[in-house]
PDB file of C-alpha atoms in Angstrom:
ATOM      1  CA  UNK A  25      65.513  72.299  68.641  1.00  0.00           C
ATOM      2  CA  UNK A  26      67.695  70.225  65.425  1.00  0.00           C
ATOM      3  CA  UNK A  27      69.325  68.273  68.511  1.00  0.00           C
ATOM      4  CA  UNK A  28      65.864  67.461  69.769  1.00  0.00           C
ATOM      5  CA  UNK A  29      64.800  66.810  66.071  1.00  0.00           C
ATOM      6  CA  UNK A  30      67.474  64.935  65.409  1.00  0.00           C
ATOM      7  CA  UNK A  31      67.139  62.115  67.762  1.00  0.00           C
ATOM      8  CA  UNK A  32      63.163  62.238  67.197  1.00  0.00           C
ATOM      9  CA  UNK A  33      63.979  61.647  63.010  1.00  0.00           C
ATOM     10  CA  UNK A  34      66.964  58.839  64.572  1.00  0.00           C
ATOM     11  CA  UNK A  35      64.400  57.297  66.919  1.00  0.00           C
ATOM     12  CA  UNK A  36      61.507  56.717  64.605  1.00  0.00           C
ATOM     13  CA  UNK A  37      64.046  55.484  61.801  1.00  0.00           C
ATOM     14  CA  UNK A  38      65.725  53.102  64.454  1.00  0.00           C
ATOM     15  CA  UNK A  39      61.890  52.036  64.993  1.00  0.00           C
ATOM     16  CA  UNK A  40      60.968  51.908  61.810  1.00  0.00           C
ATOM     17  CA  UNK A  41      63.899  49.589  60.735  1.00  0.00           C
ATOM     18  CA  UNK A  42      63.078  47.544  63.678  1.00  0.00           C
ATOM     19  CA  UNK A  43      59.692  46.755  63.314  1.00  0.00           C
ATOM     20  CA  UNK A  44      60.333  46.103  59.251  1.00  0.00           C
ATOM     21  CA  UNK A  45      63.636  43.720  60.596  1.00  0.00           C
ATOM     22  CA  UNK A  46      61.208  41.779  62.720  1.00  0.00           C
ATOM     23  CA  UNK A  47      57.521  40.914  61.852  1.00  0.00           C
ATOM     24  CA  UNK A  48      55.332  41.140  64.802  1.00  0.00           C
ATOM     25  CA  UNK A  49      55.512  37.980  67.376  1.00  0.00           C
ATOM     26  CA  UNK A  50      51.565  37.434  66.102  1.00  0.00           C
ATOM     27  CA  UNK A  51      52.750  37.111  62.560  1.00  0.00           C
ATOM     28  CA  UNK A  52      55.562  34.868  63.346  1.00  0.00           C
ATOM     29  CA  UNK A  53      53.936  31.786  63.617  1.00  0.00           C
ATOM     30  CA  UNK A  54      51.222  32.647  60.881  1.00  0.00           C
ATOM     31  CA  UNK A  55      54.420  33.089  58.417  1.00  0.00           C
ATOM     32  CA  UNK A  56      56.302  29.970  59.661  1.00  0.00           C
ATOM     33  CA  UNK A  57      52.915  27.915  59.681  1.00  0.00           C
ATOM     34  CA  UNK A  58      52.983  29.565  55.626  1.00  0.00           C
ATOM     35  CA  UNK A  59      55.908  27.846  54.648  1.00  0.00           C
ATOM     36  CA  UNK A  60      55.525  24.508  56.524  1.00  0.00           C
ATOM     37  CA  UNK A  61      51.895  23.926  54.876  1.00  0.00           C
ATOM     38  CA  UNK A  62      53.766  25.308  51.039  1.00  0.00           C
ATOM     39  CA  UNK A  63      56.693  22.054  51.938  1.00  0.00           C
ATOM     40  CA  UNK A  64      53.609  19.406  52.935  1.00  0.00           C
ATOM     41  CA  UNK A  65      52.207  20.974  50.050  1.00  0.00           C
ATOM     42  CA  UNK A  66      55.340  20.296  47.887  1.00  0.00           C
ATOM     43  CA  UNK A  67      55.710  17.048  49.631  1.00  0.00           C
ATOM     44  CA  UNK A  68      52.625  15.318  48.188  1.00  0.00           C
ATOM     45  CA  UNK A  69      52.415  16.324  44.939  1.00  0.00           C
ATOM     46  CA  UNK A  70      55.743  15.582  44.576  1.00  0.00           C
ATOM     47  CA  UNK A  71      55.239  11.780  46.498  1.00  0.00           C
ATOM     48  CA  UNK A  72      51.679  11.880  44.901  1.00  0.00           C
ATOM     49  CA  UNK A  73      53.724  12.839  40.282  1.00  0.00           C
ATOM     50  CA  UNK A  74      55.887   9.664  41.447  1.00  0.00           C
ATOM     51  CA  UNK A  75      52.434   7.469  42.612  1.00  0.00           C
ATOM     52  CA  UNK A  76      53.391   7.099  45.875  1.00  0.00           C
ATOM     53  CA  UNK A  77      50.087   7.546  46.967  1.00  0.00           C
ATOM     54  CA  UNK A  78      50.259   7.265  51.147  1.00  0.00           C
ATOM     55  CA  UNK A  79      52.939   9.121  51.006  1.00  0.00           C
ATOM     56  CA  UNK A  80      51.005  11.877  48.960  1.00  0.00           C
ATOM     57  CA  UNK A  81      48.087  11.420  51.309  1.00  0.00           C
ATOM     58  CA  UNK A  82      50.716  11.566  55.249  1.00  0.00           C
ATOM     59  CA  UNK A  83      51.396  15.086  53.566  1.00  0.00           C
ATOM     60  CA  UNK A  84      47.735  16.292  52.465  1.00  0.00           C
ATOM     61  CA  UNK A  85      46.977  15.129  55.587  1.00  0.00           C
ATOM     62  CA  UNK A  86      49.714  16.585  57.882  1.00  0.00           C
ATOM     63  CA  UNK A  87      48.986  19.676  55.960  1.00  0.00           C
ATOM     64  CA  UNK A  88      45.551  20.237  57.345  1.00  0.00           C
ATOM     65  CA  UNK A  89      45.573  18.663  60.481  1.00  0.00           C
ATOM     66  CA  UNK A  90      49.028  21.824  60.315  1.00  0.00           C
ATOM     67  CA  UNK A  91      45.529  24.642  58.840  1.00  0.00           C
ATOM     68  CA  UNK A  92      44.729  25.534  62.496  1.00  0.00           C
ATOM     69  CA  UNK A  93      42.518  28.550  60.419  1.00  0.00           C
ATOM     70  CA  UNK A  94      41.135  26.250  57.790  1.00  0.00           C
ATOM     71  CA  UNK A  95      42.756  28.390  54.967  1.00  0.00           C
ATOM     72  CA  UNK A  96      43.206  25.445  52.446  1.00  0.00           C
ATOM     73  CA  UNK A  97      42.549  22.725  54.652  1.00  0.00           C
ATOM     74  CA  UNK A  98      39.773  22.232  52.371  1.00  0.00           C
ATOM     75  CA  UNK A  99      41.606  21.138  49.414  1.00  0.00           C
ATOM     76  CA  UNK A 100      44.115  19.305  51.883  1.00  0.00           C
ATOM     77  CA  UNK A 101      41.490  17.072  52.501  1.00  0.00           C
ATOM     78  CA  UNK A 102      40.218  16.749  48.716  1.00  0.00           C
ATOM     79  CA  UNK A 103      43.981  15.617  47.238  1.00  0.00           C
ATOM     80  CA  UNK A 104      44.909  13.572  50.330  1.00  0.00           C
ATOM     81  CA  UNK A 105      41.119  11.640  49.724  1.00  0.00           C
ATOM     82  CA  UNK A 106      42.112  11.635  45.302  1.00  0.00           C
ATOM     83  CA  UNK A 107      45.347  10.051  46.657  1.00  0.00           C
ATOM     84  CA  UNK A 108      43.751   7.089  48.975  1.00  0.00           C
ATOM     85  CA  UNK A 109      41.584   6.418  45.954  1.00  0.00           C
ATOM     86  CA  UNK A 110      45.441   6.128  43.740  1.00  0.00           C
ATOM     87  CA  UNK A 111      46.750   4.046  46.198  1.00  0.00           C
ATOM     88  CA  UNK A 112      43.386   1.233  46.676  1.00  0.00           C
ATOM     89  CA  UNK A 113      42.479   2.577  50.487  1.00  0.00           C
ATOM     90  CA  UNK A 114      38.602   3.359  48.290  1.00  0.00           C
ATOM     91  CA  UNK A 115      37.193   3.492  52.492  1.00  0.00           C
ATOM     92  CA  UNK A 116      39.213   6.295  53.527  1.00  0.00           C
ATOM     93  CA  UNK A 117      39.090   8.378  50.466  1.00  0.00           C
ATOM     94  CA  UNK A 118      35.376   8.189  51.091  1.00  0.00           C
ATOM     95  CA  UNK A 119      35.525   8.666  54.625  1.00  0.00           C
ATOM     96  CA  UNK A 120      37.652  11.547  54.161  1.00  0.00           C
ATOM     97  CA  UNK A 121      35.602  12.801  50.726  1.00  0.00           C
ATOM     98  CA  UNK A 122      32.218  12.787  53.549  1.00  0.00           C
ATOM     99  CA  UNK A 123      34.335  14.479  55.824  1.00  0.00           C
ATOM    100  CA  UNK A 124      34.598  18.152  53.496  1.00  0.00           C
ATOM    101  CA  UNK A 125      30.940  17.373  52.947  1.00  0.00           C
ATOM    102  CA  UNK A 126      30.164  17.590  56.385  1.00  0.00           C
ATOM    103  CA  UNK A 127      32.186  19.859  58.318  1.00  0.00           C
ATOM    104  CA  UNK A 128      32.629  22.124  54.392  1.00  0.00           C
ATOM    105  CA  UNK A 129      28.990  21.720  52.765  1.00  0.00           C
ATOM    106  CA  UNK A 130      28.423  24.864  51.186  1.00  0.00           C
ATOM    107  CA  UNK A 131      32.203  24.471  49.885  1.00  0.00           C
ATOM    108  CA  UNK A 132      32.703  25.246  45.445  1.00  0.00           C
ATOM    109  CA  UNK A 133      33.929  21.287  46.264  1.00  0.00           C
ATOM    110  CA  UNK A 134      31.801  19.871  48.807  1.00  0.00           C
ATOM    111  CA  UNK A 135      29.189  18.419  45.949  1.00  0.00           C
ATOM    112  CA  UNK A 136      32.194  16.698  43.939  1.00  0.00           C
ATOM    113  CA  UNK A 137      32.852  15.680  47.124  1.00  0.00           C
ATOM    114  CA  UNK A 138      30.020  13.912  48.746  1.00  0.00           C
ATOM    115  CA  UNK A 139      29.690  12.101  45.088  1.00  0.00           C
ATOM    116  CA  UNK A 140      32.869  11.405  45.184  1.00  0.00           C
ATOM    117  CA  UNK A 141      32.627   9.557  48.901  1.00  0.00           C
ATOM    118  CA  UNK A 142      29.528   8.291  46.975  1.00  0.00           C
ATOM    119  CA  UNK A 143      32.279   5.971  44.254  1.00  0.00           C
ATOM    120  CA  UNK A 144      34.541   5.218  46.596  1.00  0.00           C
ATOM    121  CA  UNK A 145      32.284   3.709  49.122  1.00  0.00           C
ATOM    122  CA  UNK A 146      30.927   1.716  46.229  1.00  0.00           C
ATOM    123  CA  UNK A 147      33.996   0.480  45.438  1.00  0.00           C
ATOM    124  CA  UNK A 148      34.868  -0.790  49.136  1.00  0.00           C
ATOM    125  CA  UNK A 149      31.975  -2.173  49.241  1.00  0.00           C
ATOM    126  CA  UNK A 150      29.757  -0.311  51.385  1.00  0.00           C
ATOM    127  CA  UNK A 151      26.494  -0.830  49.202  1.00  0.00           C
ATOM    128  CA  UNK A 152      24.706   1.299  52.422  1.00  0.00           C
ATOM    129  CA  UNK A 153      27.393   4.513  52.014  1.00  0.00           C
ATOM    130  CA  UNK A 154      27.093   4.335  48.876  1.00  0.00           C
ATOM    131  CA  UNK A 155      23.522   4.803  48.030  1.00  0.00           C
ATOM    132  CA  UNK A 156      23.049   6.976  50.873  1.00  0.00           C
ATOM    133  CA  UNK A 157      26.151   9.269  49.315  1.00  0.00           C
ATOM    134  CA  UNK A 158      24.076   8.768  46.195  1.00  0.00           C
ATOM    135  CA  UNK A 159      20.531  10.052  47.502  1.00  0.00           C
ATOM    136  CA  UNK A 160      21.814  12.538  49.451  1.00  0.00           C
ATOM    137  CA  UNK A 161      23.183  13.725  46.360  1.00  0.00           C
ATOM    138  CA  UNK A 162      20.996  14.184  44.512  1.00  0.00           C
ATOM    139  CA  UNK A 163      18.964  15.116  46.476  1.00  0.00           C
ATOM    140  CA  UNK A 164      20.644  17.736  47.965  1.00  0.00           C
ATOM    141  CA  UNK A 165      22.282  18.286  44.411  1.00  0.00           C
ATOM    142  CA  UNK A 166      20.398  17.002  41.635  1.00  0.00           C
ATOM    143  CA  UNK A 167      21.791  18.575  37.928  1.00  0.00           C
ATOM    144  CA  UNK A 168      22.975  21.937  39.180  1.00  0.00           C
ATOM    145  CA  UNK A 169      26.339  20.923  40.008  1.00  0.00           C
ATOM    146  CA  UNK A 170      26.047  17.428  38.731  1.00  0.00           C
ATOM    147  CA  UNK A 171      30.240  16.621  38.492  1.00  0.00           C
ATOM    148  CA  UNK A 172      30.688  15.515  34.703  1.00  0.00           C
ATOM    149  CA  UNK A 173      30.456  12.029  35.631  1.00  0.00           C
ATOM    150  CA  UNK A 174      27.094  11.547  36.451  1.00  0.00           C
ATOM    151  CA  UNK A 175      25.886  13.221  34.043  1.00  0.00           C
ATOM    152  CA  UNK A 176      27.676  11.306  31.160  1.00  0.00           C
ATOM    153  CA  UNK A 177      26.397   8.170  32.248  1.00  0.00           C
ATOM    154  CA  UNK A 178      22.709   9.517  32.809  1.00  0.00           C
ATOM    155  CA  UNK A 179      21.825  10.239  36.223  1.00  0.00           C
ATOM    156  CA  UNK A 180      19.665  13.050  36.313  1.00  0.00           C
ATOM    157  CA  UNK A 181      16.669  14.921  37.722  1.00  0.00           C
ATOM    158  CA  UNK A 182      14.128  12.809  35.904  1.00  0.00           C
ATOM    159  CA  UNK A 183      16.391   9.584  36.615  1.00  0.00           C
ATOM    160  CA  UNK A 184      16.794   8.360  39.886  1.00  0.00           C
ATOM    161  CA  UNK A 185      20.222   6.653  40.129  1.00  0.00           C
ATOM    162  CA  UNK A 186      18.880   3.015  39.887  1.00  0.00           C
ATOM    163  CA  UNK A 187      17.644   3.665  36.500  1.00  0.00           C
ATOM    164  CA  UNK A 188      19.820   5.082  35.318  1.00  0.00           C
ATOM    165  CA  UNK A 189      22.653   1.918  36.054  1.00  0.00           C
ATOM    166  CA  UNK A 190      19.187  -0.501  34.089  1.00  0.00           C
ATOM    167  CA  UNK A 191      19.358   1.825  31.777  1.00  0.00           C
ATOM    168  CA  UNK A 192      23.223   0.918  31.080  1.00  0.00           C
TER     169      UNK A 192
END
């Protein structure tokens, strides 16, 4: 009787050790993906800090593309859009910000992404897109989620964007 228990305990212990030592096949890609996403994030942050905005944007875009579960997708695209802005690539920044809003309109960054899309479209001299972005932002968010930048220039529900600019 004792030998059967011993064999059963030894087999159970071996199973537990092998399971703890080697993650399941389903867990391996997830862990590997987390490591790769983290490395891309760090690469983007380091490039951004040294002023290499094109490299930073590329790292963040690659991070977004690899994030199949979209865990960090919005943040990666947001960082890429900011890097494009810093690099003076306003049209691409506007498109990237707008993509965040279009694909994740309920995300906490959505209102800010929409607003930044309009600002960068204006800087890219795409005034039709800028007006569309400002109008969509104002109609959808108004003062409720207005970024501080808008409040500071007097853009509110009581004034249209044109009135706010005319009063400046």
